[in-house]
mmCIF file of C-alpha atoms in Angstrom:
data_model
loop_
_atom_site.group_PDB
_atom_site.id
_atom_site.type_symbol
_atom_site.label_atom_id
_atom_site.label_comp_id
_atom_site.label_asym_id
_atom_site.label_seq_id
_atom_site.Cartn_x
_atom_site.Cartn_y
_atom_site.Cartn_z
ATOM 1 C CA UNK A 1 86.815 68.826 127.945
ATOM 2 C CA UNK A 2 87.723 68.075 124.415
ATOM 3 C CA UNK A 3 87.241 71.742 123.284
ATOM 4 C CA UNK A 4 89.400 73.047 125.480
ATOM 5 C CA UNK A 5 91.339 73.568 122.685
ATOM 6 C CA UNK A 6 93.713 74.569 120.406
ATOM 7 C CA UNK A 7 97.176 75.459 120.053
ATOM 8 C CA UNK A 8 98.089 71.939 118.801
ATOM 9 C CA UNK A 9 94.997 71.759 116.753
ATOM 10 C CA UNK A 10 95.481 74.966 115.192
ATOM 11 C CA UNK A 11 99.371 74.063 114.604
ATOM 12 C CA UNK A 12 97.782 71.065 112.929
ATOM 13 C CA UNK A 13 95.208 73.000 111.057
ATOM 14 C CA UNK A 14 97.785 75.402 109.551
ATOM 15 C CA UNK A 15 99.993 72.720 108.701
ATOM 16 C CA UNK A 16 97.296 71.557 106.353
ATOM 17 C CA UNK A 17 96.705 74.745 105.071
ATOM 18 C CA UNK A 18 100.341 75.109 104.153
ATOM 19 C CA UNK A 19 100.638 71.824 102.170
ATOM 20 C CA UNK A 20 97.924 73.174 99.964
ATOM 21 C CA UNK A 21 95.000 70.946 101.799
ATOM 22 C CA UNK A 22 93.248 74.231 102.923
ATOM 23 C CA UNK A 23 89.879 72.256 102.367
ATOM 24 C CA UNK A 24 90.799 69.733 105.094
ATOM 25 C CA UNK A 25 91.884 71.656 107.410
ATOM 26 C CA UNK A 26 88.848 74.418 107.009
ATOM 27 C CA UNK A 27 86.854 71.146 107.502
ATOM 28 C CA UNK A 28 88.633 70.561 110.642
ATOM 29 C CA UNK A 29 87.584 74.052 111.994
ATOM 30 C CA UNK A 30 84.162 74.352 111.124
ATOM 31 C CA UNK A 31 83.592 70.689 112.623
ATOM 32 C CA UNK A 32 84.886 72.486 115.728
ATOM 33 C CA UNK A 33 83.050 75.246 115.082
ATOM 34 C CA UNK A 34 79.559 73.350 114.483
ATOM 35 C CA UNK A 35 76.311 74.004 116.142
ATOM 36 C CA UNK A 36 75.929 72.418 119.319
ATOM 37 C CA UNK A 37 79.838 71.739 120.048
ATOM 38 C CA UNK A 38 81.025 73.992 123.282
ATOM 39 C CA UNK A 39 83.444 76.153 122.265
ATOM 40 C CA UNK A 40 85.565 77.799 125.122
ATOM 41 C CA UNK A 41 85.465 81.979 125.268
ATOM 42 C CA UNK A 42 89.535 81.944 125.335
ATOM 43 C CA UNK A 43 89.351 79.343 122.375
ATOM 44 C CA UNK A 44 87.577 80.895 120.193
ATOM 45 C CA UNK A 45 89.516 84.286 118.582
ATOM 46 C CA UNK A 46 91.816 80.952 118.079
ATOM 47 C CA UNK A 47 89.293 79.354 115.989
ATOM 48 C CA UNK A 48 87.897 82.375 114.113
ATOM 49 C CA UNK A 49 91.694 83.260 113.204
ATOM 50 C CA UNK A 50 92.166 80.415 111.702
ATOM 51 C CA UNK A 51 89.322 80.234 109.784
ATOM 52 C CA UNK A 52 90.593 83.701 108.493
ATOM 53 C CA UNK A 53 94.229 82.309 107.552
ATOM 54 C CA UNK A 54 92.433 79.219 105.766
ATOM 55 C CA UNK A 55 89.559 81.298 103.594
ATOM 56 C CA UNK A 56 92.667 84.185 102.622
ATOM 57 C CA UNK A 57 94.970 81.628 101.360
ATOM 58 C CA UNK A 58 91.687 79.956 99.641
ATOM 59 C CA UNK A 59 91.362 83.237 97.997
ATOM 60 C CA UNK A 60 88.462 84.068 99.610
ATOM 61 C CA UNK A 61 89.522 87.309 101.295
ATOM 62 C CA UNK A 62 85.949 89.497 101.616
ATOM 63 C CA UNK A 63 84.815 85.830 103.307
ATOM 64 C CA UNK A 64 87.597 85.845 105.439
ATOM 65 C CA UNK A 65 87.646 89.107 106.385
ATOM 66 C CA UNK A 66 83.916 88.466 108.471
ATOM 67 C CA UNK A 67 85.987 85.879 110.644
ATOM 68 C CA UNK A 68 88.553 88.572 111.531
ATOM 69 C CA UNK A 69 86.424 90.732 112.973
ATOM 70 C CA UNK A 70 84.557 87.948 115.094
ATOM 71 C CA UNK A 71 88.032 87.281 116.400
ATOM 72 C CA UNK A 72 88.904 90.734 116.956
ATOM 73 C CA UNK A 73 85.337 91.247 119.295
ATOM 74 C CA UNK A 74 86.138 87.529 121.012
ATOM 75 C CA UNK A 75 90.196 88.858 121.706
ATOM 76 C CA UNK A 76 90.720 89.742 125.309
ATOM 77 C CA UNK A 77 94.128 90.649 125.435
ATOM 78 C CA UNK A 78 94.757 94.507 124.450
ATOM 79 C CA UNK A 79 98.190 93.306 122.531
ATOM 80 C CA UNK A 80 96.317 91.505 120.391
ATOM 81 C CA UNK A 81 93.551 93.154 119.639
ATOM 82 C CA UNK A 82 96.163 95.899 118.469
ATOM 83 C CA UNK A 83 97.611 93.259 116.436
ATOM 84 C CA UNK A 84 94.441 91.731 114.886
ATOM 85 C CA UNK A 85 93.190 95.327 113.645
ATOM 86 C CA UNK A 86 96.702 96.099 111.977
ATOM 87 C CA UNK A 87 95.762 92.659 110.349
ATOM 88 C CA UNK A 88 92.496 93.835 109.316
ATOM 89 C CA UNK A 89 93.826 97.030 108.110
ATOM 90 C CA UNK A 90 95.635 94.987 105.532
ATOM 91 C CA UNK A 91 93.418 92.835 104.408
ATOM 92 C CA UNK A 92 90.676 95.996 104.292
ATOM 93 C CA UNK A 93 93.256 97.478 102.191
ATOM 94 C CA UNK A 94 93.518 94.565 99.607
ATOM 95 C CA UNK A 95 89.670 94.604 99.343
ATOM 96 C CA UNK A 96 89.696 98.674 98.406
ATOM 97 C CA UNK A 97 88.509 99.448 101.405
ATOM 98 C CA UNK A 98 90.925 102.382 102.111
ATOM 99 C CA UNK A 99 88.477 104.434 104.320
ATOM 100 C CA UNK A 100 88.008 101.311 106.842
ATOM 101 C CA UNK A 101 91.847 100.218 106.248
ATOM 102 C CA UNK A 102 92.775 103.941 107.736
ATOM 103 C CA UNK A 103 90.564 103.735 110.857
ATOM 104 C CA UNK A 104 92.073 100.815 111.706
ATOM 105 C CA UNK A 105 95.859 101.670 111.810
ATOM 106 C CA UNK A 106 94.587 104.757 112.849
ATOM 107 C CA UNK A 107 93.478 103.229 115.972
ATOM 108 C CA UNK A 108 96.253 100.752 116.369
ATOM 109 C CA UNK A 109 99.064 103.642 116.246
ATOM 110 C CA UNK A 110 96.946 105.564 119.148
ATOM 111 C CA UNK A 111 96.795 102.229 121.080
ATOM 112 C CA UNK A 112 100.407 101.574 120.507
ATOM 113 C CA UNK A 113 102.186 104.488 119.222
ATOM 114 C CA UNK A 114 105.577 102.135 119.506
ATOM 115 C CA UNK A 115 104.720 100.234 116.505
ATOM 116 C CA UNK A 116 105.534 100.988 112.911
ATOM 117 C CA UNK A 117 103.047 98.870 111.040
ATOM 118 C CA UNK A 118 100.325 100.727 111.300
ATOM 119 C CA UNK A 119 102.397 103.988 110.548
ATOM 120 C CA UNK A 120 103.251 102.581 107.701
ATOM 121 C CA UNK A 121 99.721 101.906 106.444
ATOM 122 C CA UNK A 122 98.828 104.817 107.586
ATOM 123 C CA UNK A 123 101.443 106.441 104.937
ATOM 124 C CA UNK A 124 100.477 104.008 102.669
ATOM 125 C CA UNK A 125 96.796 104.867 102.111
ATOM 126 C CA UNK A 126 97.368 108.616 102.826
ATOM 127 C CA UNK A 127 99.869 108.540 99.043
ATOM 128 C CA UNK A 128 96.252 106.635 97.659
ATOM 129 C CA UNK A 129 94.477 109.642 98.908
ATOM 130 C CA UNK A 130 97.203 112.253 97.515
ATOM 131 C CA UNK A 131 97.697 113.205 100.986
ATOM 132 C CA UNK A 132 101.590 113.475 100.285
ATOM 133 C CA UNK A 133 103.213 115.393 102.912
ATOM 134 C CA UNK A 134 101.144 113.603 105.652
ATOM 135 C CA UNK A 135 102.045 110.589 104.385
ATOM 136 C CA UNK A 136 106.419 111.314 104.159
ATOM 137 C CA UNK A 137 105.395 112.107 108.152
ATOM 138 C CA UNK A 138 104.276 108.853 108.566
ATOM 139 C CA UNK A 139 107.105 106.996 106.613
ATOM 140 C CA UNK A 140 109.914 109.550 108.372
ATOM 141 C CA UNK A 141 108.814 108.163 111.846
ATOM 142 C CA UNK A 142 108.989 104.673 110.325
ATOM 143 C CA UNK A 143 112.496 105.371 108.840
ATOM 144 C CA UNK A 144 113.517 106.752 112.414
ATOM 145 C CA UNK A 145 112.418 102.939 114.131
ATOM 146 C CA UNK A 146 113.729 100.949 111.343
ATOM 147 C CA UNK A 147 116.043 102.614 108.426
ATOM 148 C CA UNK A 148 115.770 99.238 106.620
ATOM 149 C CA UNK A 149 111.916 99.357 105.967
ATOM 150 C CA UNK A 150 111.655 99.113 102.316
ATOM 151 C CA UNK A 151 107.709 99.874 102.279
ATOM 152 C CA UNK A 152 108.705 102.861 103.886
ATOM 153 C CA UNK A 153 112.150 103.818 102.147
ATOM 154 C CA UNK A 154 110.218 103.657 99.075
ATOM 155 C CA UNK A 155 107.534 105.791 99.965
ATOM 156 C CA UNK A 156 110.000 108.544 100.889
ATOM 157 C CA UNK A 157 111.268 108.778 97.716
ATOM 158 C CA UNK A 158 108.124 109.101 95.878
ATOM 159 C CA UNK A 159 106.972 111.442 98.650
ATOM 160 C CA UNK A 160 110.540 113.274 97.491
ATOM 161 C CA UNK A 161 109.685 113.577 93.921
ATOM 162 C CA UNK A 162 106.493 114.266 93.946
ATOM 163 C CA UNK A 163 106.526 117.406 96.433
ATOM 164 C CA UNK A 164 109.752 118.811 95.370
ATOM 165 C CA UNK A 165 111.467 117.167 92.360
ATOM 166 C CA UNK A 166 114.310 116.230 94.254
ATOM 167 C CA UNK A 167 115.333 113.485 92.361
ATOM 168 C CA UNK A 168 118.648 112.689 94.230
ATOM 169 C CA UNK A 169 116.946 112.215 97.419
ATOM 170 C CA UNK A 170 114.472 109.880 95.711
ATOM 171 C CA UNK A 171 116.878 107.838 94.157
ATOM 172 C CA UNK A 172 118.611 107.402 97.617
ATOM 173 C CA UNK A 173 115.776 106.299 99.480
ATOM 174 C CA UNK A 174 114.661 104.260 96.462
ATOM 175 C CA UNK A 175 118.232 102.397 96.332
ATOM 176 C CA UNK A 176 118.242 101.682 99.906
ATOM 177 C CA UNK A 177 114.346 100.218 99.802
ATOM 178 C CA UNK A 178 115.192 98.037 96.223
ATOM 179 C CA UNK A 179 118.096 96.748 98.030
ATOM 180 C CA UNK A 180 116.221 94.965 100.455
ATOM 181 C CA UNK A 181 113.766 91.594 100.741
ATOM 182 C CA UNK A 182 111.136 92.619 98.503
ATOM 183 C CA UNK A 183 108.924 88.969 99.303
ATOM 184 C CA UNK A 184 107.284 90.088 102.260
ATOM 185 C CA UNK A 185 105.590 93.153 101.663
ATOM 186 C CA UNK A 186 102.520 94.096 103.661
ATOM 187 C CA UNK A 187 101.585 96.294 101.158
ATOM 188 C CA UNK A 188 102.436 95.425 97.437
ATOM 189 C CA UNK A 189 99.744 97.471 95.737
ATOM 190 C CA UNK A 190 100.607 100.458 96.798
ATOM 191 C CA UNK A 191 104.556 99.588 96.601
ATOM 192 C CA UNK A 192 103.880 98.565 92.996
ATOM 193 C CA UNK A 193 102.039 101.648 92.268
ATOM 194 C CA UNK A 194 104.640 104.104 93.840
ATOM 195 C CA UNK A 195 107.462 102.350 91.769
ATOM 196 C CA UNK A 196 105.614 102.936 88.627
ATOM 197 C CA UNK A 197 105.190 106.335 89.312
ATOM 198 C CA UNK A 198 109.194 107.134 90.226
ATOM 199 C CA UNK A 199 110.121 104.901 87.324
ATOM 200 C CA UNK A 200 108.498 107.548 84.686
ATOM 201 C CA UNK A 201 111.610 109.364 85.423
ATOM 202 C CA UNK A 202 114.316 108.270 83.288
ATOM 203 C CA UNK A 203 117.055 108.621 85.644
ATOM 204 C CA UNK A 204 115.117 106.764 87.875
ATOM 205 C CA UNK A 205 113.903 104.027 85.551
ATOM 206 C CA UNK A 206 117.744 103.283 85.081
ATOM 207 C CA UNK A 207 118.355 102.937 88.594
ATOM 208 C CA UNK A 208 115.407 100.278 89.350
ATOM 209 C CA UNK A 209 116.482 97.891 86.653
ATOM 210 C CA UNK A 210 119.802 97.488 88.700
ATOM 211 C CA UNK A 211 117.538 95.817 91.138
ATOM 212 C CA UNK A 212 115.497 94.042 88.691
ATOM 213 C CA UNK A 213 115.703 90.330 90.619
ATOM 214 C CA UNK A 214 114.476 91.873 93.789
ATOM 215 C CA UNK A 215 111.510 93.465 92.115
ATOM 216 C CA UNK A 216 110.376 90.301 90.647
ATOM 217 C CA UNK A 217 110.021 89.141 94.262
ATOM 218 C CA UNK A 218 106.867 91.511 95.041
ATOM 219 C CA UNK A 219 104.125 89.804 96.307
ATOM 220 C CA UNK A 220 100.980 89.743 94.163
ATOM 221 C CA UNK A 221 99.059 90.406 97.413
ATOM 222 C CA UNK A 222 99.531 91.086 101.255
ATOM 223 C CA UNK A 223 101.125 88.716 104.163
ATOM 224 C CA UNK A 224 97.831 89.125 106.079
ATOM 225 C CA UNK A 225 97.850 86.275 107.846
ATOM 226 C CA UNK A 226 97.736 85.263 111.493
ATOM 227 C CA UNK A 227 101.235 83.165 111.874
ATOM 228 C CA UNK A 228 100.834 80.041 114.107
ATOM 229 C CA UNK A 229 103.742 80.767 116.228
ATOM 230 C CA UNK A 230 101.824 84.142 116.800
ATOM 231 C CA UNK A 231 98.623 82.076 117.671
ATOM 232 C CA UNK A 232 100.296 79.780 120.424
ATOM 233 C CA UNK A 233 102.380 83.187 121.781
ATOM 234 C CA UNK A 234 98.744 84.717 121.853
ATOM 235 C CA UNK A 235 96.799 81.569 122.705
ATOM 236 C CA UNK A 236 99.203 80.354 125.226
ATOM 237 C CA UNK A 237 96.557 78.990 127.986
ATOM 238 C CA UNK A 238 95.116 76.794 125.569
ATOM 239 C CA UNK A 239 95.135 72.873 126.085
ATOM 240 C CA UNK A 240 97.596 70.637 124.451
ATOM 241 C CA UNK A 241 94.315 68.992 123.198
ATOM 242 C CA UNK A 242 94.673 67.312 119.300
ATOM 243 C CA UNK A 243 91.753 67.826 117.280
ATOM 244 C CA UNK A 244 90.935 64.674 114.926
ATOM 245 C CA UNK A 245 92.370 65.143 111.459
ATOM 246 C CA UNK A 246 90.829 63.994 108.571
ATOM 247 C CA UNK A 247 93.340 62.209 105.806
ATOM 248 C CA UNK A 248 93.733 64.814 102.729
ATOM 249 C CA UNK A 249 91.536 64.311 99.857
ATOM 250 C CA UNK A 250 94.264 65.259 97.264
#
């Protein structure tokens, strides 16, 4: 059955998609996808996913974001479904939609309280909503996991300053996150916005622009997407069927 799909395919698609021929290979999918064609129940969260990944980096996010959550009802596995609404979260959060973005790392940390992701969104829109001491909670049990998470080092130390002034502790925990990778945020907005905020202190301010080439590395938006070794790890009973490609255009 040719549409017993996908992992090649979808390694193919993505390929595409990161050589800049995201047309092509979102031609590709919905030719897959089209009315008529049989699509296989454990084939399609495949599919939808990468339909997401291919509208986001097209810059068509609130588009994209419809074909997450068809792939988070069609997901079977309980992993993944904990890993598509973390997903979600994120790109909920890009859109403004803090309120949705909330419900769904709420629900992911409850599913798997091991993880840190959604704790750390969780933190993340709980500063947007002024909620300050919930939110150093949140990034404390990050911290406690993984003492090198700059999202959350860096949203202890505004949590620091803005509850109690302490300006010491928030430069420490402001060093230690501007220190780190700064290019794969899952959260830049927010990390943007909290920096502003602790570098109105002068003391502060002089610290961060010791660290100015690693702040020039935050991402203008979120690393929402799907990765495609995540997809065959996920998607691992699919067939090592190859889906026609079309030659790129540009």
């Amino acid at each position: 059955n040719y549409f017993r799909f996908s992992c090649s395919a979808i390694l193919q698609v993505d390929m595409f998609s990161c050589l800049g021929y995201h047309q092509e290979g979102l031609s590709v999918v919905e030719t897959l996808m089209a009315p008529g064609q049989t699509v296989g129940k454990a084939d399609l969260p495949a599919l939808l996913i990468s339909r997401y990944n291919l509208l986001s980096r097209m810059g068509r996010a609130a588009e994209a974001l419809l074909f997450l959550d068809q792939a988070l009802q069609a997901a079977s596995d309980p992993a993944e479904k904990i890993s598509l609404q973390i997903i979600r979260g994120r790109a909920r959060e890009s859109l403004g939609k803090y309120k949705e973005a909330f419900a769904d790392y709420r629900n992911a940390a409850v599913l798997d309280p091991a993880r840190i992701s959604p704790r750390r969104g969780m933190g993340m829109i709980m500063v947007r909503e002024k909620r300050i001491a919930d939110a150093e909670k949140e990034f404390s049990l990050v911290i406690q996991k993984d003492k090198n998470d700059p999202e959350a080092l860096l949203g202890a130390a505004y949590c620091s300053l803005a509850l109690r002034r302490d300006r010491r502790t928030a430069g420490g925990f402001m060093s230690a996150a501007l220190s780190k990778d700064l290019s794969r945020l899952s959260h830049p907005k927010t990390f943007k916005m909290m920096l502003t905020a602790l570098m109105k202190d002068a003391n502060l301010r002089t610290l961060a622009k010791s660290y100015t080439v690693n702040i020039r590395a935050i991402p203008a938006g979120p690393v929402s997407l799907v990765a495609p070794k995540d997809l065959v790890a996920v998607f691992s009973a699919a067939r090592n069927i190859v889906a026609p490609m079309p030659a790129p255009s540009k």
